[in-house]
Every structure is written in structure tokens, then in C-alpha cells.
PDB file of C-alpha atoms in Angstrom:
ATOM      1  CA  MET A   4      -0.027   0.061   0.079  1.00 69.00           C
ATOM      2  CA  ASN A   5       1.474   3.258  -1.090  1.00 86.00           C
ATOM      3  CA  GLN A   6       1.345   6.216   1.247  1.00 93.00           C
ATOM      4  CA  LYS A   7       2.323   9.753   1.130  1.00 93.00           C
ATOM      5  CA  LEU A   8       5.923  11.211   2.446  1.00 92.00           C
ATOM      6  CA  PRO A   9       5.275  12.736   5.741  1.00 94.00           C
ATOM      7  CA  ASN A  10       6.740  16.178   5.048  1.00 95.00           C
ATOM      8  CA  ALA A  11       6.213  16.561   1.350  1.00 95.00           C
ATOM      9  CA  THR A  12       3.400  19.067   1.434  1.00 95.00           C
ATOM     10  CA  THR A  13       5.262  20.969   4.173  1.00 97.00           C
ATOM     11  CA  VAL A  14       8.401  21.133   2.249  1.00 97.00           C
ATOM     12  CA  LEU A  15       6.514  22.694  -0.583  1.00 96.00           C
ATOM     13  CA  ILE A  16       4.602  25.063   1.474  1.00 97.00           C
ATOM     14  CA  LEU A  17       7.999  26.198   3.221  1.00 97.00           C
ATOM     15  CA  GLY A  18       9.483  26.578  -0.311  1.00 97.00           C
ATOM     16  CA  ILE A  19       6.752  28.933  -1.326  1.00 97.00           C
ATOM     17  CA  VAL A  20       6.940  30.828   2.199  1.00 96.00           C
ATOM     18  CA  ALA A  21      10.734  31.046   1.513  1.00 96.00           C
ATOM     19  CA  ILE A  22      10.447  32.698  -1.769  1.00 96.00           C
ATOM     20  CA  LEU A  23       7.707  35.141  -0.549  1.00 95.00           C
ATOM     21  CA  GLY A  24       9.510  35.872   2.722  1.00 92.00           C
ATOM     22  CA  SER A  25      12.632  36.707   0.720  1.00 92.00           C
ATOM     23  CA  CYS A  26      11.094  39.172  -1.468  1.00 88.00           C
ATOM     24  CA  CYS A  27       8.911  40.820   1.344  1.00 86.00           C
ATOM     25  CA  CYS A  28      10.846  40.676   4.442  1.00 84.00           C
ATOM     26  CA  ASN A  29      14.697  41.432   3.819  1.00 80.00           C
ATOM     27  CA  GLY A  30      15.363  37.720   3.412  1.00 89.00           C
ATOM     28  CA  ILE A  31      15.361  36.634   6.823  1.00 93.00           C
ATOM     29  CA  ILE A  32      12.050  34.670   6.633  1.00 94.00           C
ATOM     30  CA  GLY A  33      13.131  33.237   3.363  1.00 94.00           C
ATOM     31  CA  VAL A  34      16.454  31.986   4.862  1.00 96.00           C
ATOM     32  CA  ILE A  35      14.820  30.532   7.946  1.00 96.00           C
ATOM     33  CA  CYS A  36      12.087  28.696   6.025  1.00 96.00           C
ATOM     34  CA  GLY A  37      14.309  27.655   3.304  1.00 96.00           C
ATOM     35  CA  LEU A  38      16.756  25.986   5.810  1.00 97.00           C
ATOM     36  CA  ILE A  39      13.757  24.298   7.534  1.00 97.00           C
ATOM     37  CA  GLY A  40      12.451  23.185   4.295  1.00 97.00           C
ATOM     38  CA  MET A  41      15.897  21.616   3.276  1.00 98.00           C
ATOM     39  CA  ASN A  42      16.252  19.720   6.605  1.00 98.00           C
ATOM     40  CA  LEU A  43      12.616  18.090   6.285  1.00 97.00           C
ATOM     41  CA  TYR A  44      13.528  17.412   2.588  1.00 98.00           C
ATOM     42  CA  ASN A  45      16.745  15.442   3.715  1.00 97.00           C
ATOM     43  CA  LYS A  46      14.617  13.541   6.118  1.00 96.00           C
ATOM     44  CA  ASP A  47      11.847  12.442   3.581  1.00 96.00           C
ATOM     45  CA  ASN A  48      14.399  11.948   0.876  1.00 96.00           C
ATOM     46  CA  ALA A  49      16.182   9.363   3.036  1.00 96.00           C
ATOM     47  CA  LEU A  50      12.696   7.687   3.633  1.00 95.00           C
ATOM     48  CA  TYR A  51      12.027   7.559  -0.061  1.00 95.00           C
ATOM     49  CA  LEU A  52      15.417   6.347  -1.007  1.00 95.00           C
ATOM     50  CA  ALA A  53      15.161   3.351   1.597  1.00 95.00           C
ATOM     51  CA  ASN A  54      11.922   2.249   0.151  1.00 92.00           C
ATOM     52  CA  PRO A  55      10.776   3.961  -3.177  1.00 91.00           C
ATOM     53  CA  GLY A  56       7.863   1.589  -3.961  1.00 90.00           C
ATOM     54  CA  GLN A  57       6.167   2.542  -0.743  1.00 93.00           C
ATOM     55  CA  TYR A  58       5.738   6.339  -1.260  1.00 93.00           C
ATOM     56  CA  THR A  59       3.744   8.410  -3.862  1.00 89.00           C
ATOM     57  CA  ASP A  60       4.408  12.074  -3.856  1.00 91.00           C
ATOM     58  CA  TYR A  61       8.062  12.294  -4.432  1.00 94.00           C
ATOM     59  CA  ASN A  62       7.576  14.972  -7.233  1.00 95.00           C
ATOM     60  CA  ASN A  63       6.044  17.306  -4.599  1.00 95.00           C
ATOM     61  CA  LEU A  64       9.222  16.840  -2.299  1.00 96.00           C
ATOM     62  CA  LYS A  65      11.404  17.616  -5.161  1.00 97.00           C
ATOM     63  CA  THR A  66       9.465  20.674  -6.307  1.00 97.00           C
ATOM     64  CA  GLY A  67       9.585  21.765  -2.620  1.00 97.00           C
ATOM     65  CA  ARG A  68      13.211  21.258  -2.554  1.00 97.00           C
ATOM     66  CA  ILE A  69      13.694  23.607  -5.781  1.00 98.00           C
ATOM     67  CA  LEU A  70      11.536  26.179  -4.202  1.00 97.00           C
ATOM     68  CA  CYS A  71      13.692  26.134  -0.760  1.00 97.00           C
ATOM     69  CA  ILE A  72      16.805  26.464  -2.938  1.00 97.00           C
ATOM     70  CA  ILE A  73      15.361  29.320  -4.694  1.00 97.00           C
ATOM     71  CA  GLY A  74      14.041  31.021  -1.570  1.00 96.00           C
ATOM     72  CA  LEU A  75      17.430  30.535   0.136  1.00 96.00           C
ATOM     73  CA  VAL A  76      19.272  32.204  -2.815  1.00 97.00           C
ATOM     74  CA  ILE A  77      17.129  35.229  -3.018  1.00 96.00           C
ATOM     75  CA  GLY A  78      17.018  35.566   1.021  1.00 96.00           C
ATOM     76  CA  VAL A  79      20.807  35.347   1.157  1.00 96.00           C
ATOM     77  CA  LEU A  80      21.041  37.969  -1.590  1.00 95.00           C
ATOM     78  CA  SER A  81      18.635  40.285   0.130  1.00 92.00           C
ATOM     79  CA  LEU A  82      20.348  39.868   3.403  1.00 92.00           C
ATOM     80  CA  ILE A  83      23.514  40.745   1.580  1.00 93.00           C
ATOM     81  CA  TRP A  84      21.936  43.849   0.060  1.00 88.00           C
ATOM     82  CA  PHE A  85      20.442  44.956   3.381  1.00 86.00           C
ATOM     83  CA  ILE A  86      23.670  44.672   5.066  1.00 89.00           C
ATOM     84  CA  TYR A  87      25.501  46.494   2.411  1.00 89.00           C
ATOM     85  CA  VAL A  88      22.815  49.394   2.481  1.00 83.00           C
ATOM     86  CA  ILE A  89      22.957  49.506   6.273  1.00 86.00           C
ATOM     87  CA  SER A  90      26.837  49.657   6.224  1.00 89.00           C
ATOM     88  CA  THR A  91      27.249  52.028   3.618  1.00 89.00           C
ATOM     89  CA  GLY A  92      24.379  54.550   4.093  1.00 81.00           C
ATOM     90  CA  GLY A  93      22.787  53.807   7.551  1.00 83.00           C
ATOM     91  CA  TRP A  94      19.468  53.450   8.680  1.00 82.00           C
ATOM     92  CA  ASP A  95      18.311  56.666   7.102  1.00 86.00           C
ATOM     93  CA  ALA A  96      19.440  55.760   3.656  1.00 82.00           C
ATOM     94  CA  TYR A  97      17.684  52.575   3.817  1.00 81.00           C
ATOM     95  CA  MET A  98      14.231  53.985   4.838  1.00 86.00           C
ATOM     96  CA  GLU A  99      14.638  56.696   2.048  1.00 86.00           C
ATOM     97  CA  GLN A 100      15.264  53.717  -0.387  1.00 82.00           C
ATOM     98  CA  MET A 101      12.025  52.076   0.895  1.00 82.00           C
ATOM     99  CA  GLU A 102      10.112  55.254   0.718  1.00 88.00           C
ATOM    100  CA  GLN A 103      11.166  55.502  -2.909  1.00 88.00           C
ATOM    101  CA  ILE A 104      10.009  52.100  -3.533  1.00 84.00           C
ATOM    102  CA  LYS A 105       6.694  52.663  -1.961  1.00 85.00           C
ATOM    103  CA  ASN A 106       6.139  55.828  -3.976  1.00 89.00           C
ATOM    104  CA  MET A 107       7.028  54.339  -7.301  1.00 88.00           C
ATOM    105  CA  GLY A 108       3.599  53.118  -8.197  1.00 74.00           C
ATOM    106  CA  LYS A 109       1.872  56.519  -7.399  1.00 73.00           C
TER     107      LYS A 109
END
């Protein structure tokens, strides 16, 4: 009897949240969710590789892994950019940049 991997859906959701968190929250949420998702992926991947015929949703697990990697990369780049802006211009320059982005659509 085939069963679902225990964390495949969770890894997929964490990958989506990692990408959204990286784009919206200076990368911190993206890095955290991406790391948690990759940890859960490793556990479920080991389960699948031990008995591949027993589990059905390996594709969701692989897709979640890809999303977690993308979220991690974007999150790390966002954090590096945030640290660069704060270290070169200070908090005021960062807030001015955020204000410009906010007013861009008006």
C-alpha cells in the first residue's frame, strides 16, 4: 500500500513561503523557511530512497526542494544587500530607499 511522504507538502509550503519571505521581509523569513524546508527534505528523501515503492508524492518533495533553494538564494542575496545598504548609508538611507520604492507606483 502506497502512502504519502510525511513532510512532502510541508516542504512545498515552506519553499513557497521562503520565496515570498525573501522578497517581502529582507530575506530573513526566506532563509529560515528555506533551511527548515531543506532539513525536512533530507529526512523525507532518506525515507524515499530506503523504500521507493512505498511512497507516492516524491514529485512534491522535489518541487519543494527547488523552491527552498530558490528562496534561500534570494534570501541570502536580500540579506547581503540589506547589510550593504545599512553599512554604507545607514538606517536613514535604507528608509529613504524603501520610501522611494513605496512611492514608485503612485
